Coordinates of C-alpha atoms in Angstrom, one line a residue:
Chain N
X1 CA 113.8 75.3 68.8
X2 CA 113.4 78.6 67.4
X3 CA 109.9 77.8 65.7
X4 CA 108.8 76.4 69.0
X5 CA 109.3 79.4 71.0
X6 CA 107.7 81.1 68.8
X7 CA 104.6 79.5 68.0
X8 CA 104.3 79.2 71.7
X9 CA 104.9 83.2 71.5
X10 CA 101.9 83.3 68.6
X11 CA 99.7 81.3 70.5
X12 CA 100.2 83.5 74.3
X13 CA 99.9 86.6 72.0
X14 CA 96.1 85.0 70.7
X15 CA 95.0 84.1 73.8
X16 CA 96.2 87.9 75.1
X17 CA 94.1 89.4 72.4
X18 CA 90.7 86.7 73.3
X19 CA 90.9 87.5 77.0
X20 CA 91.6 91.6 76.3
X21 CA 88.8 94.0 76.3
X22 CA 89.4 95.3 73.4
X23 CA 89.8 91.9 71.5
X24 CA 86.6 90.6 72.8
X25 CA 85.1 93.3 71.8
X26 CA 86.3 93.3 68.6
X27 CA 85.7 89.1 68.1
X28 CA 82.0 89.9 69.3
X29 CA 81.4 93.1 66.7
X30 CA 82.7 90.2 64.3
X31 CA 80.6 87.3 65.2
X32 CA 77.3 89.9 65.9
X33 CA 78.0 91.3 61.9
X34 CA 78.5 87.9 60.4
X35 CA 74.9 87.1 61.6
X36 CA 73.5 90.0 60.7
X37 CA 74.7 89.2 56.9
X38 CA 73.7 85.7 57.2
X39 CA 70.3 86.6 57.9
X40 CA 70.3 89.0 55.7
X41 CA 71.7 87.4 52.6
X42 CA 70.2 83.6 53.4
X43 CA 67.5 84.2 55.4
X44 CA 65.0 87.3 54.9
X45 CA 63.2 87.6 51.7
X46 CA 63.6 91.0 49.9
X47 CA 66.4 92.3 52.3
X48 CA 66.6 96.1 50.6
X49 CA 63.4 96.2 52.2
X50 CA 63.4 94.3 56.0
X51 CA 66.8 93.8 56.9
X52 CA 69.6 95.2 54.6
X53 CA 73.0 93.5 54.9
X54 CA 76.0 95.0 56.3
X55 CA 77.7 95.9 53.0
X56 CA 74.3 97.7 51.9
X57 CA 74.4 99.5 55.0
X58 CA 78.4 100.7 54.8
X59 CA 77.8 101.6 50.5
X60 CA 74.2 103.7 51.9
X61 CA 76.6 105.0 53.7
X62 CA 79.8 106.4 51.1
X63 CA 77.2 107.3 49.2
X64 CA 75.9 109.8 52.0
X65 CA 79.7 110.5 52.9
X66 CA 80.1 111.7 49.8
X67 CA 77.3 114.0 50.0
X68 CA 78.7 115.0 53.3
X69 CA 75.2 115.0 55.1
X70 CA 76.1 112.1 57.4
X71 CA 79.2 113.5 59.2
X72 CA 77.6 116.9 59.5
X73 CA 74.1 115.0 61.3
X74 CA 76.3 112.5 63.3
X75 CA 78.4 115.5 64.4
X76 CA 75.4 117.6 65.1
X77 CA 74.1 115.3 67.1
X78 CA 77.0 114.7 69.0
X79 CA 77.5 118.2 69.6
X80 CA 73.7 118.0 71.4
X81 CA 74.6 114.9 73.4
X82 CA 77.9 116.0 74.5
X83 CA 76.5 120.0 75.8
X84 CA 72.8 118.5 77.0
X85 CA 74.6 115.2 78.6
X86 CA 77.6 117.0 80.0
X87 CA 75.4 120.2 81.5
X88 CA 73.2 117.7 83.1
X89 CA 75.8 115.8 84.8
X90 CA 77.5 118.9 85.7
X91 CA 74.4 120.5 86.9
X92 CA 73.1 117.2 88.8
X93 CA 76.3 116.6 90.7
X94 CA 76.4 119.1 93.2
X95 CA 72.6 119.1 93.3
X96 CA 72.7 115.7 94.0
X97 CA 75.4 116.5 96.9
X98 CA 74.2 119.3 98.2
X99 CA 70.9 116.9 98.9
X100 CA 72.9 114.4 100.4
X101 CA 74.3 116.6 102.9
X102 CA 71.7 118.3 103.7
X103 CA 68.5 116.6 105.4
X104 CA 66.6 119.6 105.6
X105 CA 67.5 120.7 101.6
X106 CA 66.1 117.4 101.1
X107 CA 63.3 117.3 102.3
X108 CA 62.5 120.6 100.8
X109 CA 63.3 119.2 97.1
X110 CA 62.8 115.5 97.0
X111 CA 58.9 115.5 96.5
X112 CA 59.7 117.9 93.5
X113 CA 62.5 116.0 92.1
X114 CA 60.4 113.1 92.3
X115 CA 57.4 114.6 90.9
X116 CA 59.4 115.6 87.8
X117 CA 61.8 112.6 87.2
X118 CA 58.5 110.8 86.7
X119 CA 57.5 112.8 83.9
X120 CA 59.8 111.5 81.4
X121 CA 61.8 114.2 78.7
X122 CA 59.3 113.3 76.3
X123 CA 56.1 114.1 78.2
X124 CA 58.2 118.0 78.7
X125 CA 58.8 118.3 75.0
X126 CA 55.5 119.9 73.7
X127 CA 56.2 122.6 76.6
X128 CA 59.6 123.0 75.3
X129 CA 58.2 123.3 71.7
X130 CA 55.9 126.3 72.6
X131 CA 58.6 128.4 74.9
X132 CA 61.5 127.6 72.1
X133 CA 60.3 126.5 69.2
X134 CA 62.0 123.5 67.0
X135 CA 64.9 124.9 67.5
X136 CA 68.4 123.4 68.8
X137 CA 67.9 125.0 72.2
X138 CA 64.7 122.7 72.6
X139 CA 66.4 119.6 71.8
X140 CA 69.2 120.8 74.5
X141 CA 66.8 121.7 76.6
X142 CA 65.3 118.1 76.8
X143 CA 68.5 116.2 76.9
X144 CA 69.6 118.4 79.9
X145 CA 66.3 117.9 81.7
X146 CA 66.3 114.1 81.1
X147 CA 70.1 113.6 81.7
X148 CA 70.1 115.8 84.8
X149 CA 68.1 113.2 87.1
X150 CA 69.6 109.8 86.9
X151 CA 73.1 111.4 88.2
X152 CA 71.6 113.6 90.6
X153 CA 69.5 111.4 92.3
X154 CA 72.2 108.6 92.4
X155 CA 74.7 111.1 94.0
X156 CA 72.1 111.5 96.5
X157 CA 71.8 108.2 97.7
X158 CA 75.2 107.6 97.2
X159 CA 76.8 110.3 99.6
X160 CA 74.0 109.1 102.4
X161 CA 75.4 105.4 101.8
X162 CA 78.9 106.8 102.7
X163 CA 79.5 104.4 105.8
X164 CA 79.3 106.7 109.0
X165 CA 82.5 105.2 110.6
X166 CA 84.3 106.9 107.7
X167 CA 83.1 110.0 108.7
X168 CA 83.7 109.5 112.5
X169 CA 87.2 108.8 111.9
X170 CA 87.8 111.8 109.7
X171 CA 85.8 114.0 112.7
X172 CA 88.2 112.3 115.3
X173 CA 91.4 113.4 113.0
X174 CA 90.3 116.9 113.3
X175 CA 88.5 117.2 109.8
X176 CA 86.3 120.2 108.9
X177 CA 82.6 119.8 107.4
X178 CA 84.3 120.8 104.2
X179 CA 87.3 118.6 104.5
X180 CA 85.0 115.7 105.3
X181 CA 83.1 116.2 101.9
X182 CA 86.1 116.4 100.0
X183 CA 88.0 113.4 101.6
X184 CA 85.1 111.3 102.8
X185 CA 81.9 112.0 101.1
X186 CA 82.8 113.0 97.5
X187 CA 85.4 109.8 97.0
X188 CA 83.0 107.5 98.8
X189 CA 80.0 108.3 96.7
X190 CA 82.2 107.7 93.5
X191 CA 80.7 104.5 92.7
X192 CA 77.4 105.7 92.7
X193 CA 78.5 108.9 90.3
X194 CA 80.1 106.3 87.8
X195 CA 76.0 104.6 87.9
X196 CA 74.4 107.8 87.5
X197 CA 76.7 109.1 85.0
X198 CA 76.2 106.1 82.7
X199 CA 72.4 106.3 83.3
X200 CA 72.6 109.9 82.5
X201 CA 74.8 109.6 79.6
X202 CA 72.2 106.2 78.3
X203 CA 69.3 109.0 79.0
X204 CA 70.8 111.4 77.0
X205 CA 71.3 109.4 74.1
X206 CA 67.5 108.5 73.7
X207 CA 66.6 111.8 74.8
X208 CA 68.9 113.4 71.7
X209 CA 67.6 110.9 69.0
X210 CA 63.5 111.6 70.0
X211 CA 64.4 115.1 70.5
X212 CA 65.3 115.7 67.2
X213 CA 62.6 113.1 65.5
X214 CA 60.2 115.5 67.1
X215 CA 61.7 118.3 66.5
X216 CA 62.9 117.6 63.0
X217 CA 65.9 118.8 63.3
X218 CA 68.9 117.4 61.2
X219 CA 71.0 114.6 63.4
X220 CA 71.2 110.7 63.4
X221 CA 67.6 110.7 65.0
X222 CA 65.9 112.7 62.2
X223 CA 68.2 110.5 59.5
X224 CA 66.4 107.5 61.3
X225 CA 62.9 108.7 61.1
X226 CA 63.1 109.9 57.8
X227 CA 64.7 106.5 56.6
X228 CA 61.4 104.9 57.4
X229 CA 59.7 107.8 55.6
X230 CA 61.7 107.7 52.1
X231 CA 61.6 103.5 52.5
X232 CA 65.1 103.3 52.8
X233 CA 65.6 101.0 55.7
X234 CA 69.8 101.0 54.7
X235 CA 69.5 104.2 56.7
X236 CA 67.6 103.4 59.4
X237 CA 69.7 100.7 60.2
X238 CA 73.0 103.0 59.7
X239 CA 71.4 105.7 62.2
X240 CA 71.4 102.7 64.8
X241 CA 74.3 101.0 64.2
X242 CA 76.7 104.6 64.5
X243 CA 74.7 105.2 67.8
X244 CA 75.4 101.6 69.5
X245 CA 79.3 102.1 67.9
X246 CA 79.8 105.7 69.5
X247 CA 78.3 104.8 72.7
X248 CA 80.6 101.0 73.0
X249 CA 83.8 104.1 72.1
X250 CA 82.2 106.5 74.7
X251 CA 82.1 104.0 77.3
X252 CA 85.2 101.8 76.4
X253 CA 87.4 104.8 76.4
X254 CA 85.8 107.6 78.2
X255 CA 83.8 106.1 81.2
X256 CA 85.8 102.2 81.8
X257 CA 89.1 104.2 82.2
X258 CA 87.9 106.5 84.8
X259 CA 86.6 103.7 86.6
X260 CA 89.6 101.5 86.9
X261 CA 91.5 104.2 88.2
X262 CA 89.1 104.8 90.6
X263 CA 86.8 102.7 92.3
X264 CA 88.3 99.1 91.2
X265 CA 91.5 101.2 92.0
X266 CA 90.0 101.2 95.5
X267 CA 88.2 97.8 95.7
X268 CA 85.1 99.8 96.1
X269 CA 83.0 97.5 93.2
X270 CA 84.5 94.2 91.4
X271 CA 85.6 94.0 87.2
Chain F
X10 CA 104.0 119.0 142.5
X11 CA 100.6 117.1 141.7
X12 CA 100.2 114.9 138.7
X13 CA 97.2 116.1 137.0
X14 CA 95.6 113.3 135.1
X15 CA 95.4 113.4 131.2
X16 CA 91.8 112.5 131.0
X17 CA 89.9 113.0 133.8
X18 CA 85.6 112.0 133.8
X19 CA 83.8 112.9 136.3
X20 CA 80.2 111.9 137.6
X21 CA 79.5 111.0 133.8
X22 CA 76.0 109.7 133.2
X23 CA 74.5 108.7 130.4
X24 CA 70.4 107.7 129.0
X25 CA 69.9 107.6 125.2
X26 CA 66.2 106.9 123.4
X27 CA 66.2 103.7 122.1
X28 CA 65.9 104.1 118.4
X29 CA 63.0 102.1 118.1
X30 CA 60.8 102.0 121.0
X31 CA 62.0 105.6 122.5
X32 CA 62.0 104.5 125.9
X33 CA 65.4 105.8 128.2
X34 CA 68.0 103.2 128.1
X35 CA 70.2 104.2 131.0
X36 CA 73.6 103.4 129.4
X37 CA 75.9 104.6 132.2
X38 CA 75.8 105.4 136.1
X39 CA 78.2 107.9 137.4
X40 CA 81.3 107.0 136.0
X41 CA 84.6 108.5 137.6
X42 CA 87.8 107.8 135.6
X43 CA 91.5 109.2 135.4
X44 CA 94.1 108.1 132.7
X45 CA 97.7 109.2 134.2
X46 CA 100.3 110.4 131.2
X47 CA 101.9 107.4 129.8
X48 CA 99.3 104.8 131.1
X49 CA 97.7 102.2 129.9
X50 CA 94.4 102.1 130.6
X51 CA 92.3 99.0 130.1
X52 CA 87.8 98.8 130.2
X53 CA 86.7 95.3 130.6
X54 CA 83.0 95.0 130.7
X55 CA 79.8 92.0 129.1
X56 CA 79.0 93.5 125.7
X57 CA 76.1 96.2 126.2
X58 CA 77.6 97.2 129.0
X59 CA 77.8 101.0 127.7
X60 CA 81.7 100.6 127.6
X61 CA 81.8 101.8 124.0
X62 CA 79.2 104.7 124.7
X63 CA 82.0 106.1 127.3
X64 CA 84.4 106.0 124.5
X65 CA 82.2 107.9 121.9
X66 CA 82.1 110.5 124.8
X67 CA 85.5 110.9 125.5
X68 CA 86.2 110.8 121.5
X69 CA 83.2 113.6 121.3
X70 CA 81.0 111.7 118.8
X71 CA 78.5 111.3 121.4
X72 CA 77.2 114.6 123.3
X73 CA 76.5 114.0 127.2
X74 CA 74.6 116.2 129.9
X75 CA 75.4 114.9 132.8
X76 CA 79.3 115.0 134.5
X77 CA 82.3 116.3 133.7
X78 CA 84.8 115.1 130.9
X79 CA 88.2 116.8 129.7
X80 CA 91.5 116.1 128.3
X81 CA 94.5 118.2 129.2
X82 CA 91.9 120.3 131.7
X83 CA 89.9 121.3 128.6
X84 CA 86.1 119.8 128.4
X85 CA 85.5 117.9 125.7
X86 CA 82.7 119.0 122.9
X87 CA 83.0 117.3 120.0
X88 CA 85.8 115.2 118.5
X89 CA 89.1 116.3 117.9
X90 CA 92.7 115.6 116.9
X91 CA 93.7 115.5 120.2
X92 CA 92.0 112.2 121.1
X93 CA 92.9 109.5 118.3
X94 CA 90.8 106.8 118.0
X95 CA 91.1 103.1 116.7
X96 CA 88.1 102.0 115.3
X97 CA 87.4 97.9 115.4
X98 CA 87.3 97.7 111.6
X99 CA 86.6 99.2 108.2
X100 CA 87.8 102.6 109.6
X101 CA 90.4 103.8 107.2
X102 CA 90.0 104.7 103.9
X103 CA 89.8 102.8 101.0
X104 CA 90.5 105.3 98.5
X105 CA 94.2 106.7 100.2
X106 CA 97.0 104.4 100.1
X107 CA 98.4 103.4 102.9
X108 CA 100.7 106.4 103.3
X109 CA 98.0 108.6 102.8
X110 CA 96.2 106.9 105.5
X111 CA 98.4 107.2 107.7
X112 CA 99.3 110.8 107.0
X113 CA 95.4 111.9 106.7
X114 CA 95.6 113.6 110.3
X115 CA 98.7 115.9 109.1
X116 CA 96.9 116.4 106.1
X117 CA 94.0 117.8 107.3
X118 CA 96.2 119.8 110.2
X119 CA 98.0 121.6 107.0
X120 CA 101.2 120.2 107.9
X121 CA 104.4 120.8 105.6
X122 CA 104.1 118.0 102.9
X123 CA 107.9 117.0 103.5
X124 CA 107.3 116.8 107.0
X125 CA 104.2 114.5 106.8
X126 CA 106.1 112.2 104.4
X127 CA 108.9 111.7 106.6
X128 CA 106.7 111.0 109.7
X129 CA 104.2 108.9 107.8
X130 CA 107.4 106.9 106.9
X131 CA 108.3 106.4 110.6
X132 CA 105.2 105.4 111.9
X133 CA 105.1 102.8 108.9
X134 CA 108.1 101.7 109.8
X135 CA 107.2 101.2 113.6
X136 CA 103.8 99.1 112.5
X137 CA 106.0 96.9 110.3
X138 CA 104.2 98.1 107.2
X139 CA 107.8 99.4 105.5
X140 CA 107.1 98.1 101.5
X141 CA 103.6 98.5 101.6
X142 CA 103.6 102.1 101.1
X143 CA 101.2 103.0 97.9
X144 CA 98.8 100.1 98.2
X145 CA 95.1 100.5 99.0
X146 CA 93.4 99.1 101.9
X147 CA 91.6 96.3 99.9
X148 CA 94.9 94.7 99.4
X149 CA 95.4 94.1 102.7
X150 CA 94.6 91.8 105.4
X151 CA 92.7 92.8 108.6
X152 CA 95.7 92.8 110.8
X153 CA 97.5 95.1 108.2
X154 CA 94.9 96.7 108.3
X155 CA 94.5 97.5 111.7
X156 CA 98.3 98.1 111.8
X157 CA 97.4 101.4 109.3
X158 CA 94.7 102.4 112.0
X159 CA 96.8 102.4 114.5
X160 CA 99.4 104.1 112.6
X161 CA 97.4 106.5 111.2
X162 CA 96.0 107.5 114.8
X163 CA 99.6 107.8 116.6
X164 CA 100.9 109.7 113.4
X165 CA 98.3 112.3 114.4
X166 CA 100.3 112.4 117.5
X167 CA 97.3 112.6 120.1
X168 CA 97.2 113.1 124.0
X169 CA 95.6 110.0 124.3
X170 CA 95.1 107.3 122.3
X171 CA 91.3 105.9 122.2
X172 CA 90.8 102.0 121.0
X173 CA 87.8 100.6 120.6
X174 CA 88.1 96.6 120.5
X175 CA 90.9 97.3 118.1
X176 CA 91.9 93.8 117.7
X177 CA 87.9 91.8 118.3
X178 CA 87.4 91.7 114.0
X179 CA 90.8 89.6 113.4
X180 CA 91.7 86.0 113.9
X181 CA 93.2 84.6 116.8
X182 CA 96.7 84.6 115.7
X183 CA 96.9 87.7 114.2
X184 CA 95.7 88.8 117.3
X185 CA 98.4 87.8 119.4
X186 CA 101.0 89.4 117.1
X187 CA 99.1 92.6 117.2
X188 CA 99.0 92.7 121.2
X189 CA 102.6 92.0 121.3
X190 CA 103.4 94.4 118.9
X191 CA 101.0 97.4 120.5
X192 CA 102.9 96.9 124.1
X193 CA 106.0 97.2 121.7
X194 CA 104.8 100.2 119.7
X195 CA 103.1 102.0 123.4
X196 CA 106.7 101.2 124.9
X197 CA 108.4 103.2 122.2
X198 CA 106.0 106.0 122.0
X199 CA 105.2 106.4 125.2
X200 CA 101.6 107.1 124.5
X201 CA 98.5 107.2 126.6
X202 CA 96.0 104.4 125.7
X203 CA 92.6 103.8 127.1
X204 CA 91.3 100.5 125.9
X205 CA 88.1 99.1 125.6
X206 CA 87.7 94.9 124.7
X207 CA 85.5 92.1 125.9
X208 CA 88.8 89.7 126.1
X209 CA 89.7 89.3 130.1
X210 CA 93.3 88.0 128.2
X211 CA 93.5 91.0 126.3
X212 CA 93.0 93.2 129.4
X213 CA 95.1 91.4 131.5
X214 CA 97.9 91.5 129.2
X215 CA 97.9 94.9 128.2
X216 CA 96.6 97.2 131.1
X217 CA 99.0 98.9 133.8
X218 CA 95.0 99.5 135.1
X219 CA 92.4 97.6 134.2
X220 CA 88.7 99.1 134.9
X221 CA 86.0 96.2 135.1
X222 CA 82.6 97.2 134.1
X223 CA 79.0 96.0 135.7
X224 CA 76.2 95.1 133.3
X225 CA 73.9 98.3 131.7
X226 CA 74.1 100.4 133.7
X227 CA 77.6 100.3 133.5
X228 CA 79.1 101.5 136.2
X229 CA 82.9 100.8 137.4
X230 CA 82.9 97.4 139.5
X231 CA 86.4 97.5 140.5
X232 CA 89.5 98.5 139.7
X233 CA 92.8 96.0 139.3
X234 CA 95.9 97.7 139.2
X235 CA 98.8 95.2 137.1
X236 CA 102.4 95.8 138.1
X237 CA 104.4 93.6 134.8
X238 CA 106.7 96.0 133.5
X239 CA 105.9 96.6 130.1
X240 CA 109.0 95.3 128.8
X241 CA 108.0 91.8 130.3
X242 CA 104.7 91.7 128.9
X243 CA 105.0 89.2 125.9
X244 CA 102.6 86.4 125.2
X245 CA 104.8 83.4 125.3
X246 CA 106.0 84.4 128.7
X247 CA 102.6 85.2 130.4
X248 CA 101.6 81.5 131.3
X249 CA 104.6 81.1 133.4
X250 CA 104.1 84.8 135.1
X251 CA 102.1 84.8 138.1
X252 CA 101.1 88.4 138.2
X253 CA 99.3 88.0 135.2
X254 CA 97.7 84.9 135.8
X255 CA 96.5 86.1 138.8
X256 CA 95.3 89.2 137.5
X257 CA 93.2 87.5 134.4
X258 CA 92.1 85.4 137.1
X259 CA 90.4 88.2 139.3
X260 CA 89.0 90.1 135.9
X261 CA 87.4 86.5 134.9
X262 CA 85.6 86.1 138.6
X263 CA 84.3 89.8 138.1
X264 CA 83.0 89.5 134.4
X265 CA 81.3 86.0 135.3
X266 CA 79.4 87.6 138.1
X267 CA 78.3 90.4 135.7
X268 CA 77.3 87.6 133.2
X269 CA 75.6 84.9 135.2
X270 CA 73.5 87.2 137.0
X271 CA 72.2 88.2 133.4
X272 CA 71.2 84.5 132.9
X273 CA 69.4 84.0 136.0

């Protein structure tokens, strides 16, 4: 009897941890490394060179650990992101809102908001380069400008996609233009800042690692290029590996919880 | 002493652009209304017949020019607390619970936060929403719904109470109960109501006056006055009343007229 229960206990905990997020993600990091070490070890011919296997990767690694280069890069670089990223959203939020309310603001800025989200962070940096130098403020710089569009134009459309009867009601209970933004426009056009933010965030990233390849300024980007440069590929494929790790962290425990307490709190978008 | 009326219109006209081809659609001819203080005012009309234009008036989401509309002897510009309105659907909002709802008017009046809890609480309990408390709209079905927005409205405690086909999104059943259970929730509060639906049943049953409206322009055919005490007026005992048959009757013949002569 008591084996019974709990095997039957085992087996309900197993299938708890499969159908959990952070199981499945966990089973999938497993299976996705597993291949990558099949290839590598059966597979590719000379792997130090085309495609070294995990382990190589993870002792490239200690080794650099040890030297204490890679946490300083990887927390330089994540000192970028986070001010560039997190100034660009914070800058492109009320931007983005202010547009949304206003028609007439709008149609003042729109064409020039368009005219620069089309020329991409990149295209700016040479620009950026001869005003500031290669200097950390340029990289900012970029990853602000590049993060800073995504977010605000996706507030924008998303406070004009508030339905009006939302905002009739409100106006009918005596609401204020002010009160109306902050209980009708600002929580309806939530799902659309969750979007923006993750585009912005995604944005930021890429903007971060060119930034400093250009640039040359010590981060995961620069570790990256200058693993092609010195042949050692180990590297290259660490650089990636830590920035696809921190952003699945960033986005399982940063961006997923603030969702589910809000708009799947609010049946505004489906899991 | 005279009983002045709680909502009084006057002369009200109304032509709008039509969005896309611009021309002047000529919504409503010289409409002349009164709603009396605890009456229950119904507006039968054919869909398109600018019913729902004269309720965005007298809510003030619509601007007019021409007549005369005020609540209380005050002229009406722009919306306000004082007129409630029901909504036909997707009206309240998703992201407050249903307490929060239903105490949104309060809210936004700065009301003591210990005195909107215990009147949201009351008005849930009169809509039969007691248990449902902190859950979000979403998790709810359309009558429930509805039940919030006309809890939410009356909570606001409004001169008059404006519904706009309230009950036309929800399935027949639910309907019913909802009808039965406004005459029981306008009997307790003793709240004006004017009342706009397409349903000659609905009309009949819940209208001390009910206003029927001619085809665009809509203008006021005739008026049917329906003496069922309100405390008689439940669904199961309606075939066998005569007064109301007769009534739903007379409102049929008038709305036919208005629709066959569109069809010719």
């Amino acid at each position: 009897m008591m084996n019974d229960r709990s095997s039957v206990s085992r087996t309900h905990k197993l299938k708890k941890f499969v159908t959990d997020g952070a199981g499945r993600l966990i089973i999938f990091m497993t299976c996705a490394v597993l291949l990558w070490a099949f290839f590598s070890v059966f597979i590719i011919e000379r792997p130090d060179r085309y495609l070294p296997s995990p382990l190589a990767v993870i002792l490239s690694s200690a080794d650099m650990i040890y030297k204490g280069s890679l946490l300083s890069y990887y927390s330089d670089t994540l000192t970028r992101l986070i001010f560039g990223g997190v100034v660009g959203i914070l800058i492109g939020i009320p931007i983005g809102l202010m547009l949304g309310l206003n028609r007439t603001i709008a149609d003042m800025f729109y064409p020039l908001m368009n005219f620069f989200q089309s020329v991409s962070g990149i295209a700016i940096f040479p620009v950026v380069v001869i005003w500031f130098g290669n200097s950390d403020t340029t990289v900012m710089i970029v990853i602000l400008y590049t993060s800073f569009f995504p977010i605000a134009f996706n507030v924008l459309s998303g406070v004009r996609a508030v339905p009006v009867r939302y905002i009739q009601a409100a106006r009918t209970l005596g609401a204020s233009r002010l009160q109306i933004v902050r209980d009708v426009l600002l929580p309806g056009a939530m799902p659309s800042v969750a979007v923006g933010t993750r585009l912005s965030v995604g944005f930021a990233w890429r903007a971060v690692i060119a930034g400093e390849m250009l640039a040359g300024r010590p981060g995961l980007g620069n570790m990256i290029f200058s693993g092609q440069e010195l042949d050692n590929t180990a590297m290259i494929l660490l650089g990636m590996v830590m920035i696809g790790i921190t952003w699945i962290i960033l986005d399982h425990y940063l961006l997923r919880p603030l969702e589910a307490d809000t708009i799947e709190r609010w049946g505004l978008v489906q899991r | 002493m005279s009983v002045e009326a709680k909502l009084i219109v006057e002369n009200l006209s109304h032509h709008y652009p039509d969005e896309y081809t611009g021309e002047s659609v000529h919504a409503l001819e010289k409409i002349n209304l009164q709603v009396f203080e605890n009456e229950f005012v119904a507006i039968v009309g054919p869909s398109g017949c600018g019913k729902t234009t004269l309720l965005n008036i007298i809510a003030g989401l619509l601007p007019y020019r021409e007549g005369q509309a005020t609540v209380d002897g005050v002229s009406i510009e722009g919306p306000g607390p004082d007129r409630g309105v029901v909504f036909q659907e997707h009206a309240i909002l998703p992201w407050r619970t249903v307490s929060r709802n239903i105490g949104h008017g309060l809210e936004l009046q700065r009301v003591a936060k210990d005195e909107i809890r215990q009147r949201v609480q009351e008005y849930i309990d009169l809509v039969g929403l007691t248990g449902f408390e902190d859950r979000y709209p979403h998790e709810l079905s359309g009558g429930m719904k509805q039940r919030v927005a006309v809890a939410r409205t009356l909570c606001a405690d409004p001169i008059i109470m404006l519904m706009d086909e309230p009950f036309a999104a929800v399935d027949a059943q639910t309907r019913i109960t909802l009808q039965d259970e406004l005459n029981r929730i306008v009997m307790a509060t003793r709240k004006t109501v004017l009342f706009i639906t397409h349903s000659v049943e609905e009309a009949a049953f819940l209208g001390d006056r009910c206003i029927v409206f001619s085809r665009r322009p809509g203008e006021i055919k005739k008026e049917i006055k329906i003496d069922i005490p309100r405390e008689e007026r439940v669904w199961k005992d309606m075939a066998t009343n005569p007064k109301f048959t007769h009534a739903r009757d007379e409102i049929l013949r008038l709305v036919r007229q208005e629709v066959t002569t569109d069809d010719e």
